[in-house]
Amino acid sequence: MIFVTLEHILTHISFSIISIVIIIHLMNLLVYEIEELRNSSEKGMIATFFSITGFLVIRWISSGHFPLSNLYESLIFLSWSLSIIHMIPYLGNHKNDLSAITAPSAFFTQGFATSGLSTEMHQPAILVPALQSQWLMMHVSMMLFSYAALLCGSLLSVAFIAIAFQKKIIFFLKNKNFLSLRKSFFFGDMEYLNKKGSVFKKTYFLSFQNFYKYQLIQHLDYWSYRVISLGFTFLTIGILSGAVWANEAWGSYWNWDPKETWAFITWTIFAIYLHTRKNSRLQDQGTNSAFVASIGFILIWICYFGINLLGIGFHSYGSFQ
């Protein structure tokens, strides 16, 4: 009983802290960026990490096995993985360009785990014979680490595309008489400069705008490539360890199970991303690879969540049924 109480306390603490972190991010984004608040949000994510770590340790002790036996535990572990990725730039004394992606992702993941699943699914499950293996920790943890990293990297690629094509999108919307977009971030001040009739100021603003946009795109491309590379490595290890485990449990390294098939498709897509990103031309700025990563974002959710909705195949342990 005490373990259940501690689990509830830690999950509520972590979710409350990450909710405050989201509010701080919104304040910095919509109102004014305050350095002290930004540092507080980083410390909040560290506190969230330790809270979820405590939950996983307590669940491990109480259940007697690594807490990855059902969908609820895997979602909590995914949120924990996202908090780790969030802290990587912070621990390396870099500006945390991942925070706008990792914090909301961890928030929604943990929110769905705690509120979107039934109470019965929150209970630790007894491992079926196929899961009673040392490969459980290796295979499932690697897959979830890869999902967390690939989801973050894919979202960064989506942001890359949105910013890279912002000028074209706004030009298209202007033709549709969307006058409100004339006050957008990049073009609002341009009207003011035109009214003043200052060619010098306009030129200066455009130069600053293009430099800021170029710098932001470079940061998004930098982190997207590195986070996806990390996730691809974890995904490869996860698939290989899963094949060894499948041979041990079912007598075959590969069975073309729905989960295995979609994992292979996901691996192929991100292999294509890494190939196109590595060989992209300078003027291309990684746009083609970013589109590939955006497709990978959808495939990850199909592989992780979509198959669980169906509850079919050998990997139906984490389904909703």
PDB file of C-alpha atoms in Angstrom, residues 36-308:
ATOM      1  CA  GLU A  36      15.391  33.891 -14.137  1.00  0.00           C
ATOM      2  CA  LEU A  37      12.153  32.246 -15.252  1.00  0.00           C
ATOM      3  CA  ARG A  38      13.961  30.336 -17.997  1.00  0.00           C
ATOM      4  CA  ASN A  39      16.455  29.004 -15.457  1.00  0.00           C
ATOM      5  CA  SER A  40      13.577  28.028 -13.173  1.00  0.00           C
ATOM      6  CA  SER A  41      11.983  26.020 -15.982  1.00  0.00           C
ATOM      7  CA  GLU A  42      15.242  24.141 -16.542  1.00  0.00           C
ATOM      8  CA  LYS A  43      15.433  23.289 -12.842  1.00  0.00           C
ATOM      9  CA  GLY A  44      11.799  22.256 -12.975  1.00  0.00           C
ATOM     10  CA  MET A  45      12.546  19.719 -15.696  1.00  0.00           C
ATOM     11  CA  ILE A  46      15.397  18.343 -13.581  1.00  0.00           C
ATOM     12  CA  ALA A  47      12.974  17.986 -10.641  1.00  0.00           C
ATOM     13  CA  THR A  48      10.527  16.230 -12.987  1.00  0.00           C
ATOM     14  CA  PHE A  49      13.270  13.833 -14.037  1.00  0.00           C
ATOM     15  CA  PHE A  50      14.033  12.882 -10.428  1.00  0.00           C
ATOM     16  CA  SER A  51      10.336  12.494  -9.591  1.00  0.00           C
ATOM     17  CA  ILE A  52       9.753  10.117 -12.504  1.00  0.00           C
ATOM     18  CA  THR A  53      12.979   8.288 -11.640  1.00  0.00           C
ATOM     19  CA  GLY A  54      11.660   7.760  -8.123  1.00  0.00           C
ATOM     20  CA  PHE A  55       8.391   6.435  -9.530  1.00  0.00           C
ATOM     21  CA  LEU A  56      10.176   3.957 -11.811  1.00  0.00           C
ATOM     22  CA  VAL A  57      12.426   2.727  -8.987  1.00  0.00           C
ATOM     23  CA  ILE A  58       9.478   2.232  -6.612  1.00  0.00           C
ATOM     24  CA  ARG A  59       7.451   0.454  -9.318  1.00  0.00           C
ATOM     25  CA  TRP A  60      10.466  -1.758 -10.041  1.00  0.00           C
ATOM     26  CA  ILE A  61      10.785  -2.718  -6.360  1.00  0.00           C
ATOM     27  CA  SER A  62       7.059  -3.290  -5.825  1.00  0.00           C
ATOM     28  CA  SER A  63       6.453  -5.312  -9.011  1.00  0.00           C
ATOM     29  CA  GLY A  64       9.722  -7.262  -8.932  1.00  0.00           C
ATOM     30  CA  HIS A  65      10.522  -6.541 -12.582  1.00  0.00           C
ATOM     31  CA  PHE A  66      11.611  -3.609 -14.732  1.00  0.00           C
ATOM     32  CA  PRO A  67       8.554  -1.329 -15.116  1.00  0.00           C
ATOM     33  CA  LEU A  68       7.895  -1.738 -18.832  1.00  0.00           C
ATOM     34  CA  SER A  69       5.187  -4.400 -18.808  1.00  0.00           C
ATOM     35  CA  ASN A  70       2.192  -2.312 -19.975  1.00  0.00           C
ATOM     36  CA  LEU A  71       1.235   0.848 -21.840  1.00  0.00           C
ATOM     37  CA  TYR A  72       1.015   3.016 -18.715  1.00  0.00           C
ATOM     38  CA  GLU A  73       4.555   2.190 -17.616  1.00  0.00           C
ATOM     39  CA  SER A  74       5.924   2.664 -21.125  1.00  0.00           C
ATOM     40  CA  LEU A  75       4.323   6.125 -21.388  1.00  0.00           C
ATOM     41  CA  ILE A  76       5.836   7.159 -18.057  1.00  0.00           C
ATOM     42  CA  PHE A  77       9.196   5.810 -19.243  1.00  0.00           C
ATOM     43  CA  LEU A  78       8.785   7.769 -22.498  1.00  0.00           C
ATOM     44  CA  SER A  79       8.167  10.945 -20.499  1.00  0.00           C
ATOM     45  CA  TRP A  80      11.266  10.158 -18.448  1.00  0.00           C
ATOM     46  CA  SER A  81      13.281   9.738 -21.653  1.00  0.00           C
ATOM     47  CA  LEU A  82      12.047  13.100 -22.928  1.00  0.00           C
ATOM     48  CA  SER A  83      13.188  14.770 -19.712  1.00  0.00           C
ATOM     49  CA  ILE A  84      16.656  13.255 -20.206  1.00  0.00           C
ATOM     50  CA  ILE A  85      16.855  14.620 -23.752  1.00  0.00           C
ATOM     51  CA  HIS A  86      15.721  17.986 -22.425  1.00  0.00           C
ATOM     52  CA  MET A  87      18.653  18.122 -20.014  1.00  0.00           C
ATOM     53  CA  ILE A  88      21.368  17.235 -22.548  1.00  0.00           C
ATOM     54  CA  PRO A  89      21.982  20.822 -23.797  1.00  0.00           C
ATOM     55  CA  TYR A  90      21.561  22.198 -20.262  1.00  0.00           C
ATOM     56  CA  LEU A  91      24.218  19.900 -18.829  1.00  0.00           C
ATOM     57  CA  GLY A  92      26.522  20.774 -21.716  1.00  0.00           C
ATOM     58  CA  ASN A  93      26.187  24.505 -20.956  1.00  0.00           C
ATOM     59  CA  HIS A  94      24.461  25.103 -24.296  1.00  0.00           C
ATOM     60  CA  LYS A  95      21.379  27.180 -24.909  1.00  0.00           C
ATOM     61  CA  ASN A  96      18.492  24.733 -24.636  1.00  0.00           C
ATOM     62  CA  ASP A  97      16.949  24.867 -28.092  1.00  0.00           C
ATOM     63  CA  LEU A  98      15.112  21.614 -27.344  1.00  0.00           C
ATOM     64  CA  SER A  99      13.017  22.960 -24.479  1.00  0.00           C
ATOM     65  CA  ALA A 100      10.150  24.141 -26.715  1.00  0.00           C
ATOM     66  CA  ILE A 101       9.810  20.552 -27.949  1.00  0.00           C
ATOM     67  CA  THR A 102      10.747  18.324 -25.024  1.00  0.00           C
ATOM     68  CA  ALA A 103       8.779  20.048 -22.250  1.00  0.00           C
ATOM     69  CA  PRO A 104       5.358  20.003 -24.016  1.00  0.00           C
ATOM     70  CA  SER A 105       6.002  16.456 -25.271  1.00  0.00           C
ATOM     71  CA  ALA A 106       6.749  15.222 -21.761  1.00  0.00           C
ATOM     72  CA  PHE A 107       3.701  17.107 -20.466  1.00  0.00           C
ATOM     73  CA  PHE A 108       1.244  15.558 -22.933  1.00  0.00           C
ATOM     74  CA  THR A 109       2.784  12.092 -22.632  1.00  0.00           C
ATOM     75  CA  GLN A 110       2.566  12.021 -18.873  1.00  0.00           C
ATOM     76  CA  GLY A 111      -0.832  13.721 -18.912  1.00  0.00           C
ATOM     77  CA  PHE A 112      -2.253  11.021 -21.150  1.00  0.00           C
ATOM     78  CA  ALA A 113      -0.665   8.285 -19.044  1.00  0.00           C
ATOM     79  CA  THR A 114      -2.139   9.574 -15.799  1.00  0.00           C
ATOM     80  CA  SER A 115      -5.521  10.831 -17.050  1.00  0.00           C
ATOM     81  CA  GLY A 116      -6.204   9.141 -20.383  1.00  0.00           C
ATOM     82  CA  LEU A 117      -5.795   5.525 -19.312  1.00  0.00           C
ATOM     83  CA  SER A 118      -8.118   3.556 -17.067  1.00  0.00           C
ATOM     84  CA  THR A 119      -7.223   2.931 -13.426  1.00  0.00           C
ATOM     85  CA  GLU A 120      -6.861  -0.781 -14.128  1.00  0.00           C
ATOM     86  CA  MET A 121      -4.066  -0.062 -16.591  1.00  0.00           C
ATOM     87  CA  HIS A 122      -2.158   1.812 -13.884  1.00  0.00           C
ATOM     88  CA  GLN A 123      -1.697  -1.378 -11.920  1.00  0.00           C
ATOM     89  CA  PRO A 124       1.563  -3.304 -12.408  1.00  0.00           C
ATOM     90  CA  ALA A 125       0.970  -6.346 -14.579  1.00  0.00           C
ATOM     91  CA  ILE A 126       2.254  -9.850 -13.998  1.00  0.00           C
ATOM     92  CA  LEU A 127       4.733 -10.702 -16.714  1.00  0.00           C
ATOM     93  CA  VAL A 128       3.627 -13.324 -19.216  1.00  0.00           C
ATOM     94  CA  PRO A 129       6.218 -16.066 -19.876  1.00  0.00           C
ATOM     95  CA  ALA A 130       7.473 -14.403 -23.081  1.00  0.00           C
ATOM     96  CA  LEU A 131       8.336 -11.228 -21.144  1.00  0.00           C
ATOM     97  CA  GLN A 132      10.150 -12.996 -18.332  1.00  0.00           C
ATOM     98  CA  SER A 133      13.556 -12.380 -19.833  1.00  0.00           C
ATOM     99  CA  GLN A 134      16.588 -10.217 -19.237  1.00  0.00           C
ATOM    100  CA  TRP A 135      16.044  -8.830 -22.726  1.00  0.00           C
ATOM    101  CA  LEU A 136      12.980  -6.902 -21.524  1.00  0.00           C
ATOM    102  CA  MET A 137      15.051  -4.085 -20.056  1.00  0.00           C
ATOM    103  CA  MET A 138      17.454  -3.938 -22.985  1.00  0.00           C
ATOM    104  CA  HIS A 139      14.980  -4.110 -25.861  1.00  0.00           C
ATOM    105  CA  VAL A 140      12.062  -2.032 -24.587  1.00  0.00           C
ATOM    106  CA  SER A 141      14.177   0.691 -22.983  1.00  0.00           C
ATOM    107  CA  MET A 142      16.188   1.124 -26.189  1.00  0.00           C
ATOM    108  CA  MET A 143      13.013   1.336 -28.261  1.00  0.00           C
ATOM    109  CA  LEU A 144      11.458   3.944 -25.958  1.00  0.00           C
ATOM    110  CA  PHE A 145      14.664   5.980 -25.841  1.00  0.00           C
ATOM    111  CA  SER A 146      14.676   5.920 -29.641  1.00  0.00           C
ATOM    112  CA  TYR A 147      11.018   6.981 -29.822  1.00  0.00           C
ATOM    113  CA  ALA A 148      11.687   9.933 -27.515  1.00  0.00           C
ATOM    114  CA  ALA A 149      14.740  11.104 -29.478  1.00  0.00           C
ATOM    115  CA  LEU A 150      13.179  10.556 -32.905  1.00  0.00           C
ATOM    116  CA  LEU A 151       9.976  12.356 -31.910  1.00  0.00           C
ATOM    117  CA  CYS A 152      11.977  15.374 -30.701  1.00  0.00           C
ATOM    118  CA  GLY A 153      14.167  15.413 -33.787  1.00  0.00           C
ATOM    119  CA  SER A 154      11.155  15.085 -36.081  1.00  0.00           C
ATOM    120  CA  LEU A 155       9.343  17.970 -34.385  1.00  0.00           C
ATOM    121  CA  LEU A 156      12.462  20.098 -34.784  1.00  0.00           C
ATOM    122  CA  SER A 157      12.393  19.245 -38.497  1.00  0.00           C
ATOM    123  CA  VAL A 158       8.732  20.290 -38.670  1.00  0.00           C
ATOM    124  CA  ALA A 159       9.694  23.620 -37.070  1.00  0.00           C
ATOM    125  CA  PHE A 160      12.561  23.881 -39.584  1.00  0.00           C
ATOM    126  CA  ILE A 161      10.120  23.499 -42.475  1.00  0.00           C
ATOM    127  CA  ALA A 162       7.638  25.971 -41.001  1.00  0.00           C
ATOM    128  CA  ILE A 163      10.275  28.685 -40.586  1.00  0.00           C
ATOM    129  CA  ALA A 164      12.062  27.984 -43.875  1.00  0.00           C
ATOM    130  CA  PHE A 165       8.820  28.333 -45.830  1.00  0.00           C
ATOM    131  CA  GLN A 166       7.280  31.074 -43.717  1.00  0.00           C
ATOM    132  CA  LYS A 167       7.824  33.773 -46.322  1.00  0.00           C
ATOM    133  CA  LYS A 168       6.148  31.696 -49.039  1.00  0.00           C
ATOM    134  CA  ILE A 169       3.252  30.783 -46.774  1.00  0.00           C
ATOM    135  CA  ILE A 170       2.662  34.418 -45.775  1.00  0.00           C
ATOM    136  CA  PHE A 171       2.842  35.522 -49.405  1.00  0.00           C
ATOM    137  CA  PHE A 172       0.222  32.928 -50.296  1.00  0.00           C
ATOM    138  CA  LEU A 173      -2.062  33.985 -47.445  1.00  0.00           C
ATOM    139  CA  LYS A 174      -1.707  37.630 -48.397  1.00  0.00           C
ATOM    140  CA  ASN A 175      -3.061  36.783 -51.805  1.00  0.00           C
ATOM    141  CA  LYS A 176      -6.059  35.322 -50.012  1.00  0.00           C
ATOM    142  CA  ASN A 177      -6.584  38.681 -48.269  1.00  0.00           C
ATOM    143  CA  PHE A 178      -5.505  37.527 -44.839  1.00  0.00           C
ATOM    144  CA  LEU A 179      -4.657  41.087 -43.779  1.00  0.00           C
ATOM    145  CA  SER A 180      -4.149  40.136 -40.163  1.00  0.00           C
ATOM    146  CA  LEU A 181      -0.969  38.328 -41.102  1.00  0.00           C
ATOM    147  CA  ARG A 182       0.579  41.655 -42.004  1.00  0.00           C
ATOM    148  CA  LYS A 183       1.293  42.042 -38.313  1.00  0.00           C
ATOM    149  CA  SER A 184       3.233  38.787 -38.139  1.00  0.00           C
ATOM    150  CA  PHE A 185       6.615  38.433 -36.463  1.00  0.00           C
ATOM    151  CA  PHE A 186       8.819  38.894 -39.495  1.00  0.00           C
ATOM    152  CA  PHE A 187       6.784  41.396 -41.505  1.00  0.00           C
ATOM    153  CA  GLY A 188       4.992  43.563 -38.953  1.00  0.00           C
ATOM    154  CA  ASP A 189       7.848  46.010 -38.564  1.00  0.00           C
ATOM    155  CA  MET A 190       8.338  46.172 -42.333  1.00  0.00           C
ATOM    156  CA  GLU A 191       5.082  48.125 -42.743  1.00  0.00           C
ATOM    157  CA  TYR A 192       6.219  50.589 -40.136  1.00  0.00           C
ATOM    158  CA  LEU A 193       9.475  51.105 -42.006  1.00  0.00           C
ATOM    159  CA  ASN A 194       7.646  51.618 -45.287  1.00  0.00           C
ATOM    160  CA  LYS A 195       5.453  54.277 -43.713  1.00  0.00           C
ATOM    161  CA  LYS A 196       8.519  56.102 -42.474  1.00  0.00           C
ATOM    162  CA  GLY A 197      10.064  55.865 -45.906  1.00  0.00           C
ATOM    163  CA  SER A 198      13.495  55.079 -44.554  1.00  0.00           C
ATOM    164  CA  VAL A 199      15.401  52.949 -47.031  1.00  0.00           C
ATOM    165  CA  PHE A 200      18.331  52.608 -44.672  1.00  0.00           C
ATOM    166  CA  LYS A 201      16.218  51.338 -41.793  1.00  0.00           C
ATOM    167  CA  LYS A 202      14.370  48.935 -44.065  1.00  0.00           C
ATOM    168  CA  THR A 203      17.603  47.498 -45.395  1.00  0.00           C
ATOM    169  CA  TYR A 204      18.955  47.142 -41.869  1.00  0.00           C
ATOM    170  CA  PHE A 205      15.815  45.379 -40.696  1.00  0.00           C
ATOM    171  CA  LEU A 206      15.814  42.971 -43.614  1.00  0.00           C
ATOM    172  CA  SER A 207      19.453  42.124 -42.989  1.00  0.00           C
ATOM    173  CA  PHE A 208      18.775  41.506 -39.302  1.00  0.00           C
ATOM    174  CA  GLN A 209      15.673  39.478 -40.135  1.00  0.00           C
ATOM    175  CA  ASN A 210      17.497  37.285 -42.629  1.00  0.00           C
ATOM    176  CA  PHE A 211      20.412  36.778 -40.250  1.00  0.00           C
ATOM    177  CA  TYR A 212      18.098  35.841 -37.350  1.00  0.00           C
ATOM    178  CA  LYS A 213      16.122  33.487 -39.566  1.00  0.00           C
ATOM    179  CA  TYR A 214      19.301  31.891 -40.929  1.00  0.00           C
ATOM    180  CA  GLN A 215      20.687  31.443 -37.417  1.00  0.00           C
ATOM    181  CA  LEU A 216      17.453  29.887 -36.149  1.00  0.00           C
ATOM    182  CA  ILE A 217      17.273  27.492 -39.095  1.00  0.00           C
ATOM    183  CA  GLN A 218      20.866  26.446 -38.503  1.00  0.00           C
ATOM    184  CA  HIS A 219      20.136  25.708 -34.832  1.00  0.00           C
ATOM    185  CA  LEU A 220      17.058  23.664 -35.705  1.00  0.00           C
ATOM    186  CA  ASP A 221      18.950  21.704 -38.352  1.00  0.00           C
ATOM    187  CA  TYR A 222      21.904  21.159 -35.978  1.00  0.00           C
ATOM    188  CA  TRP A 223      19.844  19.750 -33.116  1.00  0.00           C
ATOM    189  CA  SER A 224      17.434  17.841 -35.345  1.00  0.00           C
ATOM    190  CA  TYR A 225      20.288  15.976 -37.021  1.00  0.00           C
ATOM    191  CA  ARG A 226      22.039  15.121 -33.754  1.00  0.00           C
ATOM    192  CA  VAL A 227      18.928  14.084 -31.852  1.00  0.00           C
ATOM    193  CA  ILE A 228      17.696  11.922 -34.748  1.00  0.00           C
ATOM    194  CA  SER A 229      21.162  10.361 -35.073  1.00  0.00           C
ATOM    195  CA  LEU A 230      21.002   9.467 -31.381  1.00  0.00           C
ATOM    196  CA  GLY A 231      17.497   8.070 -31.740  1.00  0.00           C
ATOM    197  CA  PHE A 232      18.458   6.086 -34.841  1.00  0.00           C
ATOM    198  CA  THR A 233      21.304   4.460 -32.916  1.00  0.00           C
ATOM    199  CA  PHE A 234      18.940   3.476 -30.100  1.00  0.00           C
ATOM    200  CA  LEU A 235      16.384   2.205 -32.623  1.00  0.00           C
ATOM    201  CA  THR A 236      18.994   0.017 -34.305  1.00  0.00           C
ATOM    202  CA  ILE A 237      20.094  -1.443 -30.970  1.00  0.00           C
ATOM    203  CA  GLY A 238      16.459  -1.967 -29.988  1.00  0.00           C
ATOM    204  CA  ILE A 239      15.589  -3.817 -33.201  1.00  0.00           C
ATOM    205  CA  LEU A 240      18.689  -6.036 -33.013  1.00  0.00           C
ATOM    206  CA  SER A 241      18.118  -6.889 -29.340  1.00  0.00           C
ATOM    207  CA  GLY A 242      14.454  -7.547 -30.130  1.00  0.00           C
ATOM    208  CA  ALA A 243      15.452  -9.979 -32.873  1.00  0.00           C
ATOM    209  CA  VAL A 244      17.676 -11.902 -30.464  1.00  0.00           C
ATOM    210  CA  TRP A 245      14.891 -11.932 -27.866  1.00  0.00           C
ATOM    211  CA  ALA A 246      12.346 -13.088 -30.494  1.00  0.00           C
ATOM    212  CA  ASN A 247      14.577 -16.017 -31.403  1.00  0.00           C
ATOM    213  CA  GLU A 248      14.829 -16.925 -27.724  1.00  0.00           C
ATOM    214  CA  ALA A 249      11.077 -16.647 -27.099  1.00  0.00           C
ATOM    215  CA  TRP A 250       9.497 -17.706 -30.396  1.00  0.00           C
ATOM    216  CA  GLY A 251      12.277 -19.555 -32.205  1.00  0.00           C
ATOM    217  CA  SER A 252      12.689 -17.032 -35.024  1.00  0.00           C
ATOM    218  CA  TYR A 253      14.660 -13.808 -35.323  1.00  0.00           C
ATOM    219  CA  TRP A 254      12.013 -12.093 -37.463  1.00  0.00           C
ATOM    220  CA  ASN A 255       8.296 -12.908 -37.779  1.00  0.00           C
ATOM    221  CA  TRP A 256       6.973  -9.871 -39.708  1.00  0.00           C
ATOM    222  CA  ASP A 257       4.765  -9.077 -36.771  1.00  0.00           C
ATOM    223  CA  PRO A 258       2.943  -5.686 -37.227  1.00  0.00           C
ATOM    224  CA  LYS A 259       5.176  -4.076 -34.604  1.00  0.00           C
ATOM    225  CA  GLU A 260       8.320  -5.482 -36.232  1.00  0.00           C
ATOM    226  CA  THR A 261       7.166  -4.414 -39.691  1.00  0.00           C
ATOM    227  CA  TRP A 262       6.448  -0.824 -38.679  1.00  0.00           C
ATOM    228  CA  ALA A 263       9.666  -0.649 -36.684  1.00  0.00           C
ATOM    229  CA  PHE A 264      11.551  -1.682 -39.837  1.00  0.00           C
ATOM    230  CA  ILE A 265       9.657   0.919 -41.915  1.00  0.00           C
ATOM    231  CA  THR A 266      10.480   3.588 -39.328  1.00  0.00           C
ATOM    232  CA  TRP A 267      14.138   2.541 -39.312  1.00  0.00           C
ATOM    233  CA  THR A 268      14.216   2.759 -43.128  1.00  0.00           C
ATOM    234  CA  ILE A 269      12.687   6.249 -43.186  1.00  0.00           C
ATOM    235  CA  PHE A 270      15.210   7.634 -40.718  1.00  0.00           C
ATOM    236  CA  ALA A 271      18.046   5.889 -42.547  1.00  0.00           C
ATOM    237  CA  ILE A 272      16.885   7.799 -45.624  1.00  0.00           C
ATOM    238  CA  TYR A 273      16.817  10.989 -43.533  1.00  0.00           C
ATOM    239  CA  LEU A 274      20.415  10.528 -42.389  1.00  0.00           C
ATOM    240  CA  HIS A 275      21.532   9.778 -45.946  1.00  0.00           C
ATOM    241  CA  THR A 276      19.788  12.813 -47.462  1.00  0.00           C
ATOM    242  CA  ARG A 277      20.874  15.065 -44.596  1.00  0.00           C
ATOM    243  CA  LYS A 278      24.514  14.019 -44.913  1.00  0.00           C
ATOM    244  CA  ASN A 279      24.521  14.547 -48.663  1.00  0.00           C
ATOM    245  CA  SER A 280      22.358  17.683 -48.748  1.00  0.00           C
ATOM    246  CA  ARG A 281      23.748  20.662 -50.583  1.00  0.00           C
ATOM    247  CA  LEU A 282      24.482  23.915 -48.777  1.00  0.00           C
ATOM    248  CA  GLN A 283      21.774  25.823 -50.591  1.00  0.00           C
ATOM    249  CA  ASP A 284      19.272  23.075 -49.866  1.00  0.00           C
ATOM    250  CA  GLN A 285      19.762  23.643 -46.111  1.00  0.00           C
ATOM    251  CA  GLY A 286      18.458  20.188 -45.289  1.00  0.00           C
ATOM    252  CA  THR A 287      14.894  20.875 -46.486  1.00  0.00           C
ATOM    253  CA  ASN A 288      14.492  17.514 -48.213  1.00  0.00           C
ATOM    254  CA  SER A 289      15.745  15.605 -45.180  1.00  0.00           C
ATOM    255  CA  ALA A 290      13.427  17.641 -42.939  1.00  0.00           C
ATOM    256  CA  PHE A 291      10.455  16.494 -45.005  1.00  0.00           C
ATOM    257  CA  VAL A 292      11.599  12.888 -44.579  1.00  0.00           C
ATOM    258  CA  ALA A 293      11.860  13.365 -40.798  1.00  0.00           C
ATOM    259  CA  SER A 294       8.329  14.809 -40.775  1.00  0.00           C
ATOM    260  CA  ILE A 295       7.064  11.587 -42.338  1.00  0.00           C
ATOM    261  CA  GLY A 296       9.025   9.683 -39.704  1.00  0.00           C
ATOM    262  CA  PHE A 297       7.109  11.541 -36.964  1.00  0.00           C
ATOM    263  CA  ILE A 298       3.861   9.944 -38.150  1.00  0.00           C
ATOM    264  CA  LEU A 299       5.465   6.520 -38.507  1.00  0.00           C
ATOM    265  CA  ILE A 300       6.757   6.565 -34.924  1.00  0.00           C
ATOM    266  CA  TRP A 301       3.265   7.088 -33.546  1.00  0.00           C
ATOM    267  CA  ILE A 302       1.906   4.320 -35.768  1.00  0.00           C
ATOM    268  CA  CYS A 303       4.659   1.983 -34.595  1.00  0.00           C
ATOM    269  CA  TYR A 304       4.369   2.855 -30.915  1.00  0.00           C
ATOM    270  CA  PHE A 305       0.713   3.747 -30.445  1.00  0.00           C
ATOM    271  CA  GLY A 306      -1.230   2.659 -33.523  1.00  0.00           C
ATOM    272  CA  ILE A 307      -0.361  -1.016 -33.160  1.00  0.00           C
ATOM    273  CA  ASN A 308      -1.407  -0.868 -29.498  1.00  0.00           C
TER     274      ASN A 308
END
